[in-house]
């Protein structure tokens, strides 16, 4: 059997952007190996493994040592998949890989690899890019390449210590200081125990392609745009994960039924700062009403005309609030300060809110028909998806200001665009967007905007769009870190499950 080694290397996508000569240089340093069923490619804990293997024929199984010393099978690897990233050295192998049948592979040794880097520096850079895209690392070198390490000086735990491992996905620069402070405080509380916590931070989002980064972890921590569907949760459970800790209040990104079936605990941060989100919703409403962005742009260019900048007094106006949980209640109190009449809608009305001055629970149709401003503070559920659509917009006061700091999926974007074009909607303040997962929290300033609906929204002078930042205050970030770590403590260190967890999502 013959193989075109250069072509195989290209097909693995491990070396993107290399030309034929560069691929040939890598191919020249590979060797052909054959393993019988049961032979090991590498063994967990091996500090001397310095080979990468690309499977040609056959298959291999990946095993991880379980808490009780038993071996847990994670996944199987097949043709064109690879094993190990120890070409970059410095870390022990984090999984055992065994040929499940007679298997052939290409072997690339680190010493051989280094010998060609001096001639082709682009090869090393290409491999790193390829690994970052493939994300099949089992927490070896790739985990360090794409993660933000908690502390390189953290002492290695002794063999008598129990180590709890946490993988944090979609970890962003703005949360690093507050979250790592919460982790440091938590680890300090373990100083006199025989248990330690190890945290790996990943900038990538959790999804089907990155789930393997959590191999060997007891918990994963995710944010609003991660994906924890049934397939991802199944792989997490197979890899030993017991807790999915949400760094947010919303939980529409996780399949709760699948989590329950897999006996995965789910905990959230239900109220990191209702004031932060409520205050931001008010900011959007004021900015829209008084044309702040337009006015600021004008005066900066020397145009002091007031034409088109007329707003209206909030005092005495009717404001509709959909969702009267903690954030909705904070928003109501602020609007009461403006002297507004408040109409409320919630599937589960608050007895307290019902007693507040100038607050009345009404039907949605009544709220639509009377409110000059409508602010959304509802969760995204099957029954609330696209609750703002062409039919509901048609029932609203002409020129209504619509504010959404909750979930993008509450609003049908195309219907909103039509409402803006017709003037039925007088303005929209949107901190969330239904297709934000592909956009938000990343820099796309050098890219062509492919999302036509989003691009159209930004052309309206009476639309304010922000990038899911309503929660972004110092107090909120501190609360997210501390509550998340308390959820980890309750589940993984105190053994609480289900309703025993203070912030459980069922």
Short mmCIF file of C-alpha atoms in Angstrom, two decimals:
data_model
loop_
_atom_site.label_atom_id
_atom_site.label_comp_id
_atom_site.label_asym_id
_atom_site.label_seq_id
_atom_site.Cartn_x
_atom_site.Cartn_y
_atom_site.Cartn_z
CA UNK A 1 0.00 0.00 0.00
CA UNK A 2 1.43 3.40 -1.01
CA UNK A 3 0.54 6.85 0.28
CA UNK A 4 1.07 10.38 -1.00
CA UNK A 5 2.38 11.74 2.29
CA UNK A 6 2.26 15.43 1.29
CA UNK A 7 -1.34 15.05 0.15
CA UNK A 8 -2.29 13.34 3.43
CA UNK A 9 -0.71 16.18 5.42
CA UNK A 10 -2.76 18.68 3.41
CA UNK A 11 -5.96 16.68 3.96
CA UNK A 12 -5.57 16.76 7.75
CA UNK A 13 -5.75 20.59 7.69
CA UNK A 14 -2.96 20.64 10.24
CA UNK A 15 -0.71 22.67 7.97
CA UNK A 16 -2.90 25.37 6.39
CA UNK A 17 -1.34 27.77 3.89
CA UNK A 18 1.77 25.70 3.09
CA UNK A 19 2.86 25.42 -0.51
CA UNK A 20 3.85 22.15 -2.19
CA UNK A 21 7.54 22.53 -1.33
CA UNK A 22 6.82 23.19 2.34
CA UNK A 23 4.45 20.22 2.56
CA UNK A 24 7.09 18.07 0.89
CA UNK A 25 9.63 19.23 3.48
CA UNK A 26 7.34 18.09 6.30
CA UNK A 27 6.55 14.84 4.47
CA UNK A 28 10.26 14.07 4.14
CA UNK A 29 10.57 13.94 7.92
CA UNK A 30 7.69 11.54 8.52
CA UNK A 31 8.03 7.80 8.95
CA UNK A 32 5.51 5.01 8.38
CA UNK A 33 4.52 2.95 11.44
CA UNK A 34 2.19 0.00 11.98
CA UNK A 35 0.62 -0.88 15.33
CA UNK A 36 -1.17 -4.09 16.21
CA UNK A 37 -4.47 -4.01 18.06
CA UNK A 38 -3.80 -3.09 21.69
CA UNK A 39 -0.51 -1.28 21.07
CA UNK A 40 -0.22 2.23 22.48
CA UNK A 41 0.55 5.37 20.53
CA UNK A 42 1.09 7.26 23.77
CA UNK A 43 0.34 6.88 27.45
CA UNK A 44 -1.21 9.36 29.89
CA UNK A 45 1.39 11.01 32.09
CA UNK A 46 4.31 10.25 29.77
CA UNK A 47 6.74 13.17 29.96
CA UNK A 48 8.97 11.90 27.16
CA UNK A 49 6.48 11.51 24.31
CA UNK A 50 7.76 13.56 21.38
CA UNK A 51 5.78 12.25 18.43
CA UNK A 52 2.70 13.22 16.50
CA UNK A 53 0.83 10.50 14.61
CA UNK A 54 -1.59 10.90 11.70
CA UNK A 55 -3.76 7.82 11.23
CA UNK A 56 -3.76 6.33 7.72
CA UNK A 57 -5.80 3.16 8.20
CA UNK A 58 -7.47 1.49 11.17
CA UNK A 59 -8.62 3.25 14.33
CA UNK A 60 -7.52 4.19 17.83
CA UNK A 61 -9.34 4.68 21.12
CA UNK A 62 -8.61 7.49 23.56
CA UNK A 63 -8.71 6.71 27.28
CA UNK A 64 -8.48 8.90 30.37
CA UNK A 65 -7.84 7.76 33.92
CA UNK A 66 -11.00 8.14 36.00
CA UNK A 67 -11.27 9.36 39.58
CA UNK A 68 -11.14 5.80 40.92
CA UNK A 69 -8.17 4.81 38.81
CA UNK A 70 -10.33 3.09 36.20
CA UNK A 71 -9.81 3.91 32.52
CA UNK A 72 -12.61 5.79 30.76
CA UNK A 73 -12.93 5.69 26.98
CA UNK A 74 -13.54 9.16 25.57
CA UNK A 75 -13.67 8.87 21.79
CA UNK A 76 -12.33 6.94 18.79
CA UNK A 77 -10.03 8.35 16.13
CA UNK A 78 -10.01 7.32 12.49
CA UNK A 79 -8.21 8.00 9.21
CA UNK A 80 -6.77 11.52 8.77
CA UNK A 81 -7.19 12.32 12.47
CA UNK A 82 -4.12 12.87 14.58
CA UNK A 83 -2.68 12.01 17.97
CA UNK A 84 -0.54 14.22 20.19
CA UNK A 85 0.81 17.74 19.89
CA UNK A 86 4.08 17.08 21.72
CA UNK A 87 6.16 18.41 18.81
CA UNK A 88 6.21 21.60 20.86
CA UNK A 89 7.29 19.71 24.00
CA UNK A 90 7.19 20.63 27.66
CA UNK A 91 4.00 18.92 28.87
CA UNK A 92 3.01 15.38 29.71
CA UNK A 93 0.54 13.47 27.58
CA UNK A 94 -2.97 13.82 29.01
CA UNK A 95 -4.60 10.74 27.53
CA UNK A 96 -3.71 7.19 26.55
CA UNK A 97 -4.29 6.32 22.89
CA UNK A 98 -4.47 2.63 21.94
CA UNK A 99 -4.87 1.06 18.51
CA UNK A 100 -8.27 -0.67 18.52
CA UNK A 101 -7.30 -2.72 15.44
CA UNK A 102 -4.27 -3.02 13.21
CA UNK A 103 -3.51 0.62 12.46
CA UNK A 104 -1.05 2.38 10.22
CA UNK A 105 0.07 5.95 10.73
CA UNK A 106 2.57 8.62 9.81
CA UNK A 107 4.91 9.59 12.65
CA UNK A 108 6.48 13.04 12.91
CA UNK A 109 9.18 13.34 15.58
CA UNK A 110 9.88 16.64 17.32
CA UNK A 111 13.63 16.53 16.61
CA UNK A 112 12.99 15.88 12.94
CA UNK A 113 10.39 18.62 12.91
CA UNK A 114 12.79 21.15 14.43
CA UNK A 115 15.35 20.42 11.74
CA UNK A 116 13.12 21.79 9.00
CA UNK A 117 11.87 24.89 10.88
CA UNK A 118 15.14 26.72 10.26
CA UNK A 119 14.65 26.26 6.53
CA UNK A 120 10.88 26.88 6.55
CA UNK A 121 9.84 29.08 9.54
CA UNK A 122 6.29 29.27 8.19
CA UNK A 123 5.79 25.57 8.97
CA UNK A 124 5.74 26.00 12.75
CA UNK A 125 3.31 28.91 12.49
CA UNK A 126 1.13 26.89 10.13
CA UNK A 127 1.00 23.94 12.55
CA UNK A 128 -0.14 26.20 15.39
CA UNK A 129 -2.90 27.64 13.21
CA UNK A 130 -3.95 24.18 12.18
CA UNK A 131 -4.06 22.93 15.75
CA UNK A 132 -6.10 25.95 16.79
CA UNK A 133 -8.67 25.13 14.12
CA UNK A 134 -8.77 21.38 14.71
CA UNK A 135 -8.86 21.67 18.53
CA UNK A 136 -8.19 18.04 19.26
CA UNK A 137 -5.68 18.51 22.01
CA UNK A 138 -6.82 16.64 25.10
CA UNK A 139 -5.44 19.56 27.13
CA UNK A 140 -1.84 19.14 26.00
CA UNK A 141 0.14 21.77 24.13
CA UNK A 142 -2.88 23.23 22.33
CA UNK A 143 -4.60 23.84 25.63
CA UNK A 144 -1.72 26.09 26.60
CA UNK A 145 -1.48 27.64 23.15
CA UNK A 146 -5.04 28.94 23.14
CA UNK A 147 -5.60 29.34 26.86
CA UNK A 148 -4.76 32.04 29.36
CA UNK A 149 -2.91 30.28 32.16
CA UNK A 150 -3.96 31.02 35.72
CA UNK A 151 -0.47 30.89 37.16
CA UNK A 152 2.71 29.35 35.86
CA UNK A 153 4.05 29.28 39.41
CA UNK A 154 1.26 27.19 40.91
CA UNK A 155 2.86 24.23 42.69
CA UNK A 156 2.10 20.77 41.43
CA UNK A 157 -0.20 19.01 43.88
CA UNK A 158 1.12 16.05 45.76
CA UNK A 159 -0.15 12.57 45.01
CA UNK A 160 -2.32 12.67 48.12
CA UNK A 161 -4.27 15.71 46.94
CA UNK A 162 -7.56 15.51 45.11
CA UNK A 163 -7.50 17.82 42.10
CA UNK A 164 -10.70 19.31 40.73
CA UNK A 165 -10.38 20.63 37.19
CA UNK A 166 -12.41 23.43 35.61
CA UNK A 167 -12.36 24.48 31.93
CA UNK A 168 -13.56 28.02 31.24
CA UNK A 169 -14.70 28.63 27.67
CA UNK A 170 -15.24 31.86 25.72
CA UNK A 171 -13.00 33.63 28.20
CA UNK A 172 -12.56 37.29 27.32
CA UNK A 173 -10.03 39.94 28.28
CA UNK A 174 -12.54 42.16 30.04
CA UNK A 175 -13.39 39.44 32.59
CA UNK A 176 -9.90 38.18 33.30
CA UNK A 177 -9.04 40.36 36.31
CA UNK A 178 -12.32 39.82 38.17
CA UNK A 179 -12.68 36.11 37.40
CA UNK A 180 -9.09 35.21 38.18
CA UNK A 181 -9.40 37.13 41.45
CA UNK A 182 -12.42 34.99 42.34
CA UNK A 183 -10.48 31.85 41.46
CA UNK A 184 -7.51 32.98 43.55
CA UNK A 185 -9.76 33.65 46.54
CA UNK A 186 -11.35 30.25 46.10
CA UNK A 187 -8.01 28.47 45.90
CA UNK A 188 -6.83 30.34 48.99
CA UNK A 189 -9.80 28.89 50.87
CA UNK A 190 -8.48 25.41 50.02
CA UNK A 191 -5.03 26.08 51.46
CA UNK A 192 -5.52 23.86 54.50
CA UNK A 193 -7.36 21.05 52.75
CA UNK A 194 -6.20 18.07 50.71
CA UNK A 195 -8.04 19.37 47.63
CA UNK A 196 -6.81 21.66 44.88
CA UNK A 197 -8.49 23.44 41.96
CA UNK A 198 -6.90 23.69 38.52
CA UNK A 199 -8.42 26.05 35.96
CA UNK A 200 -7.77 26.19 32.21
CA UNK A 201 -8.99 29.24 30.30
CA UNK A 202 -9.93 29.03 26.63
CA UNK A 203 -10.72 31.94 24.34
CA UNK A 204 -12.64 29.65 22.00
CA UNK A 205 -16.35 29.00 22.48
CA UNK A 206 -17.63 25.62 23.60
CA UNK A 207 -19.16 23.65 20.74
CA UNK A 208 -18.82 20.27 19.05
CA UNK A 209 -15.36 21.12 17.70
CA UNK A 210 -13.89 22.36 20.99
CA UNK A 211 -15.54 20.05 23.52
CA UNK A 212 -12.47 17.82 23.64
CA UNK A 213 -10.58 20.57 25.43
CA UNK A 214 -12.60 19.67 28.51
CA UNK A 215 -11.32 16.07 28.63
CA UNK A 216 -10.50 15.14 32.20
CA UNK A 217 -12.30 18.13 33.70
CA UNK A 218 -14.90 17.94 36.43
CA UNK A 219 -16.68 21.10 35.30
CA UNK A 220 -16.96 23.49 32.40
CA UNK A 221 -17.84 27.17 32.68
CA UNK A 222 -19.59 28.77 29.70
CA UNK A 223 -21.09 32.08 28.57
CA UNK A 224 -24.07 33.21 26.50
CA UNK A 225 -22.76 32.30 23.04
CA UNK A 226 -21.34 28.90 23.86
CA UNK A 227 -23.24 25.87 22.62
CA UNK A 228 -24.22 23.12 25.04
CA UNK A 229 -26.62 21.07 22.95
CA UNK A 230 -27.29 17.37 23.48
CA UNK A 231 -24.31 16.23 21.40
CA UNK A 232 -21.89 18.50 23.24
CA UNK A 233 -23.31 17.57 26.64
CA UNK A 234 -23.01 13.87 25.82
CA UNK A 235 -19.32 14.28 25.05
CA UNK A 236 -18.81 16.34 28.21
CA UNK A 237 -20.40 13.61 30.31
CA UNK A 238 -18.30 10.94 28.62
CA UNK A 239 -15.20 12.95 29.43
CA UNK A 240 -16.05 13.08 33.14
CA UNK A 241 -17.66 16.50 33.43
CA UNK A 242 -20.24 16.74 36.22
CA UNK A 243 -21.10 20.44 36.33
CA UNK A 244 -21.92 23.03 33.69
CA UNK A 245 -21.47 26.43 35.36
CA UNK A 246 -23.01 29.35 33.47
CA UNK A 247 -21.37 32.76 33.81
CA UNK A 248 -24.70 34.39 33.06
CA UNK A 249 -28.36 34.41 34.03
CA UNK A 250 -29.77 33.10 30.72
CA UNK A 251 -29.70 29.39 29.96
CA UNK A 252 -31.10 29.12 26.43
CA UNK A 253 -27.70 27.89 25.17
CA UNK A 254 -28.00 24.61 27.07
CA UNK A 255 -30.27 21.62 26.46
CA UNK A 256 -31.63 21.15 29.98
CA UNK A 257 -33.43 17.91 29.18
CA UNK A 258 -30.23 16.36 27.86
CA UNK A 259 -28.31 17.63 30.87
CA UNK A 260 -30.80 16.00 33.22
CA UNK A 261 -30.67 12.71 31.32
CA UNK A 262 -26.89 12.72 31.53
CA UNK A 263 -26.96 13.61 35.25
CA UNK A 264 -25.10 16.85 34.58
CA UNK A 265 -25.66 19.60 37.12
CA UNK A 266 -26.37 23.06 35.71
CA UNK A 267 -25.94 26.22 37.78
CA UNK A 268 -26.07 29.88 36.75
CA UNK A 269 -25.51 33.40 38.03
CA UNK A 270 -29.13 34.55 38.34
CA UNK A 271 -28.56 38.20 39.27
CA UNK A 272 -25.00 39.41 38.81
CA UNK A 273 -26.19 43.02 38.62
CA UNK A 274 -29.78 43.77 37.70
CA UNK A 275 -28.90 47.44 38.11
CA UNK A 276 -26.26 47.25 35.37
CA UNK A 277 -28.67 45.90 32.76
CA UNK A 278 -31.61 48.06 33.84
CA UNK A 279 -29.50 51.22 33.82
CA UNK A 280 -28.20 50.37 30.37
CA UNK A 281 -31.75 49.83 29.07
CA UNK A 282 -32.64 53.32 30.34
CA UNK A 283 -29.49 54.67 28.69
CA UNK A 284 -30.56 53.25 25.34
CA UNK A 285 -34.05 54.73 25.73
CA UNK A 286 -32.69 58.18 26.60
CA UNK A 287 -30.09 58.05 23.85
CA UNK A 288 -32.70 57.16 21.25
CA UNK A 289 -35.31 59.64 22.43
CA UNK A 290 -32.96 62.61 22.61
CA UNK A 291 -30.95 61.65 19.48
CA UNK A 292 -27.68 61.74 21.44
CA UNK A 293 -25.52 59.89 18.90
CA UNK A 294 -26.74 62.01 15.98
CA UNK A 295 -26.35 65.24 17.96
CA UNK A 296 -22.83 64.35 19.10
CA UNK A 297 -21.78 63.52 15.56
CA UNK A 298 -23.11 66.81 14.28
CA UNK A 299 -21.36 69.09 16.73
CA UNK A 300 -18.07 67.27 16.25
CA UNK A 301 -18.26 68.21 12.58
CA UNK A 302 -19.25 71.81 13.36
CA UNK A 303 -22.97 71.40 12.62
CA UNK A 304 -25.04 72.93 15.42
CA UNK A 305 -28.42 72.70 13.72
CA UNK A 306 -31.20 71.32 15.92
CA UNK A 307 -33.30 70.08 13.01
CA UNK A 308 -34.46 66.49 13.50
CA UNK A 309 -33.36 66.31 17.12
CA UNK A 310 -36.76 66.73 18.75
CA UNK A 311 -37.53 64.15 21.43
CA UNK A 312 -40.30 63.85 24.02
CA UNK A 313 -40.62 64.10 27.80
CA UNK A 314 -40.57 60.74 29.53
CA UNK A 315 -42.48 62.32 32.41
CA UNK A 316 -46.11 61.28 32.20
CA UNK A 317 -45.56 58.73 29.42
CA UNK A 318 -46.62 55.09 29.56
CA UNK A 319 -43.78 52.58 29.57
CA UNK A 320 -44.33 48.89 28.94
CA UNK A 321 -42.12 46.37 30.72
CA UNK A 322 -42.18 42.77 29.50
CA UNK A 323 -40.63 40.59 32.18
CA UNK A 324 -40.70 41.75 35.80
CA UNK A 325 -37.89 39.73 37.34
CA UNK A 326 -35.01 41.41 39.14
CA UNK A 327 -33.82 43.37 36.08
CA UNK A 328 -37.33 44.36 35.07
CA UNK A 329 -38.04 45.56 38.59
CA UNK A 330 -34.91 47.74 38.63
CA UNK A 331 -35.95 49.22 35.30
CA UNK A 332 -39.44 49.95 36.62
CA UNK A 333 -38.10 51.81 39.66
CA UNK A 334 -35.87 53.98 37.46
CA UNK A 335 -38.75 54.83 35.13
CA UNK A 336 -40.95 55.62 38.13
CA UNK A 337 -38.33 58.23 38.99
CA UNK A 338 -39.05 59.88 35.65
CA UNK A 339 -42.72 60.03 36.55
CA UNK A 340 -43.84 57.37 34.08
CA UNK A 341 -46.90 55.17 34.21
CA UNK A 342 -45.79 51.52 34.07
CA UNK A 343 -47.67 48.69 32.35
CA UNK A 344 -46.26 45.24 33.14
CA UNK A 345 -46.54 41.83 31.60
CA UNK A 346 -45.11 38.61 32.99
CA UNK A 347 -46.21 35.00 32.76
CA UNK A 348 -45.67 34.90 36.53
CA UNK A 349 -46.62 38.34 37.91
CA UNK A 350 -44.85 39.60 41.02
CA UNK A 351 -47.14 40.23 43.97
CA UNK A 352 -44.79 42.97 45.15
CA UNK A 353 -44.69 44.79 41.82
CA UNK A 354 -48.48 44.67 41.60
CA UNK A 355 -48.63 46.87 44.71
CA UNK A 356 -46.19 49.51 43.43
CA UNK A 357 -47.44 52.99 42.63
CA UNK A 358 -48.33 53.59 38.97
CA UNK A 359 -47.66 49.89 38.13
CA UNK A 360 -50.34 47.70 36.58
CA UNK A 361 -50.20 44.19 35.14
CA UNK A 362 -52.02 43.99 31.81
CA UNK A 363 -52.25 41.69 28.81
CA UNK A 364 -49.63 41.95 26.09
CA UNK A 365 -52.13 43.47 23.68
CA UNK A 366 -52.99 46.18 26.23
CA UNK A 367 -49.32 46.86 26.83
CA UNK A 368 -48.63 47.14 23.10
CA UNK A 369 -51.56 49.46 22.50
CA UNK A 370 -50.69 51.98 25.22
CA UNK A 371 -46.90 52.07 25.66
CA UNK A 372 -44.73 54.83 24.21
CA UNK A 373 -41.62 52.89 25.26
CA UNK A 374 -41.39 49.10 25.54
CA UNK A 375 -38.45 47.39 27.27
CA UNK A 376 -37.85 43.64 27.08
CA UNK A 377 -36.59 41.77 30.14
CA UNK A 378 -37.88 38.27 29.41
CA UNK A 379 -35.95 35.00 29.04
CA UNK A 380 -35.66 33.34 25.63
CA UNK A 381 -37.89 30.28 25.71
CA UNK A 382 -39.81 28.48 22.93
CA UNK A 383 -42.92 30.47 23.85
CA UNK A 384 -41.11 33.83 23.86
CA UNK A 385 -39.03 33.43 20.69
CA UNK A 386 -39.98 36.15 18.19
CA UNK A 387 -42.63 37.55 20.50
CA UNK A 388 -41.84 40.87 18.82
CA UNK A 389 -42.95 40.25 15.25
CA UNK A 390 -45.02 41.87 12.51
CA UNK A 391 -48.30 41.14 14.30
CA UNK A 392 -47.22 42.47 17.68
CA UNK A 393 -45.54 45.51 16.11
CA UNK A 394 -48.77 46.35 14.30
CA UNK A 395 -50.53 46.55 17.68
CA UNK A 396 -48.05 49.04 19.12
CA UNK A 397 -48.32 52.81 19.42
CA UNK A 398 -47.01 54.37 16.22
CA UNK A 399 -43.49 55.63 16.83
CA UNK A 400 -42.86 53.32 19.79
CA UNK A 401 -39.34 53.05 21.15
CA UNK A 402 -38.35 49.39 21.53
CA UNK A 403 -35.53 48.44 23.91
CA UNK A 404 -34.01 44.96 24.11
CA UNK A 405 -31.25 44.15 26.61
CA UNK A 406 -32.44 40.61 27.23
CA UNK A 407 -32.10 38.07 24.39
CA UNK A 408 -31.87 38.75 20.66
CA UNK A 409 -34.23 35.92 19.78
CA UNK A 410 -37.15 37.75 21.37
CA UNK A 411 -37.25 40.01 18.30
CA UNK A 412 -37.78 38.98 14.68
CA UNK A 413 -35.18 41.20 13.05
CA UNK A 414 -36.74 41.28 9.59
CA UNK A 415 -40.11 42.30 11.05
CA UNK A 416 -38.40 44.99 13.13
CA UNK A 417 -36.70 46.35 10.00
CA UNK A 418 -40.07 46.61 8.26
CA UNK A 419 -41.50 48.36 11.31
CA UNK A 420 -38.65 50.88 11.26
CA UNK A 421 -39.06 51.50 7.54
CA UNK A 422 -42.78 52.16 7.91
CA UNK A 423 -42.33 54.40 10.97
CA UNK A 424 -44.47 52.13 13.13
CA UNK A 425 -41.34 51.69 15.26
CA UNK A 426 -39.87 55.08 16.05
CA UNK A 427 -36.56 53.72 17.29
CA UNK A 428 -34.85 50.58 18.57
CA UNK A 429 -32.16 50.21 21.21
CA UNK A 430 -30.60 46.76 20.86
CA UNK A 431 -27.86 45.40 23.07
CA UNK A 432 -28.63 41.88 21.83
CA UNK A 433 -29.27 40.46 18.37
CA UNK A 434 -30.75 37.14 17.33
CA UNK A 435 -27.69 36.12 15.28
CA UNK A 436 -25.10 37.65 17.57
CA UNK A 437 -23.21 34.42 18.18
CA UNK A 438 -21.31 34.85 14.91
CA UNK A 439 -20.51 38.50 15.65
CA UNK A 440 -20.34 39.60 19.24
CA UNK A 441 -17.29 39.68 21.53
CA UNK A 442 -14.86 39.58 18.58
CA UNK A 443 -13.25 42.17 16.31
CA UNK A 444 -14.73 42.04 12.81
CA UNK A 445 -13.68 45.54 11.79
CA UNK A 446 -11.51 44.25 8.94
CA UNK A 447 -14.16 41.84 7.62
CA UNK A 448 -16.97 42.32 5.14
CA UNK A 449 -20.29 42.22 7.00
CA UNK A 450 -22.04 39.13 5.66
CA UNK A 451 -25.11 39.41 7.89
CA UNK A 452 -27.45 41.47 5.72
CA UNK A 453 -30.06 41.98 8.45
CA UNK A 454 -27.50 43.32 10.91
CA UNK A 455 -25.96 45.53 8.25
CA UNK A 456 -29.40 46.96 7.42
CA UNK A 457 -30.14 47.67 11.08
CA UNK A 458 -27.02 49.77 11.43
CA UNK A 459 -28.11 52.05 8.55
CA UNK A 460 -31.07 53.46 10.50
CA UNK A 461 -30.35 56.73 12.29
CA UNK A 462 -32.97 55.82 14.89
CA UNK A 463 -31.34 52.52 15.87
CA UNK A 464 -28.74 52.14 18.61
CA UNK A 465 -26.89 48.82 18.54
CA UNK A 466 -24.35 47.75 21.16
CA UNK A 467 -22.48 44.48 21.52
CA UNK A 468 -24.12 42.73 24.49
CA UNK A 469 -22.50 45.04 27.03
CA UNK A 470 -25.46 45.91 29.25
CA UNK A 471 -24.10 43.68 32.03
CA UNK A 472 -20.59 45.11 31.79
CA UNK A 473 -19.87 46.85 35.08
CA UNK A 474 -17.19 46.21 37.68
CA UNK A 475 -19.80 45.09 40.18
CA UNK A 476 -21.38 42.66 37.73
CA UNK A 477 -18.07 41.07 36.75
CA UNK A 478 -17.12 40.62 40.40
CA UNK A 479 -20.48 39.00 41.13
CA UNK A 480 -20.18 36.67 38.13
CA UNK A 481 -16.81 35.44 39.36
CA UNK A 482 -17.79 34.97 42.99
CA UNK A 483 -21.15 33.30 42.33
CA UNK A 484 -19.67 31.01 39.69
CA UNK A 485 -17.01 29.81 42.10
CA UNK A 486 -19.62 29.33 44.81
CA UNK A 487 -21.57 27.13 42.38
CA UNK A 488 -18.38 25.12 41.81
CA UNK A 489 -17.86 24.84 45.56
CA UNK A 490 -21.38 23.60 46.25
CA UNK A 491 -21.37 20.97 43.53
CA UNK A 492 -17.81 19.67 43.32
CA UNK A 493 -16.53 20.26 46.86
CA UNK A 494 -19.67 19.91 48.97
CA UNK A 495 -21.38 17.28 46.81
CA UNK A 496 -24.67 19.14 46.39
CA UNK A 497 -26.90 18.24 43.44
CA UNK A 498 -30.28 19.25 42.04
CA UNK A 499 -32.31 21.52 44.26
CA UNK A 500 -29.57 21.44 46.89
CA UNK A 501 -27.65 23.85 44.63
CA UNK A 502 -28.60 27.45 45.36
CA UNK A 503 -28.48 28.52 41.71
CA UNK A 504 -29.49 25.29 39.99
CA UNK A 505 -31.23 25.40 36.62
CA UNK A 506 -33.74 22.59 36.26
#
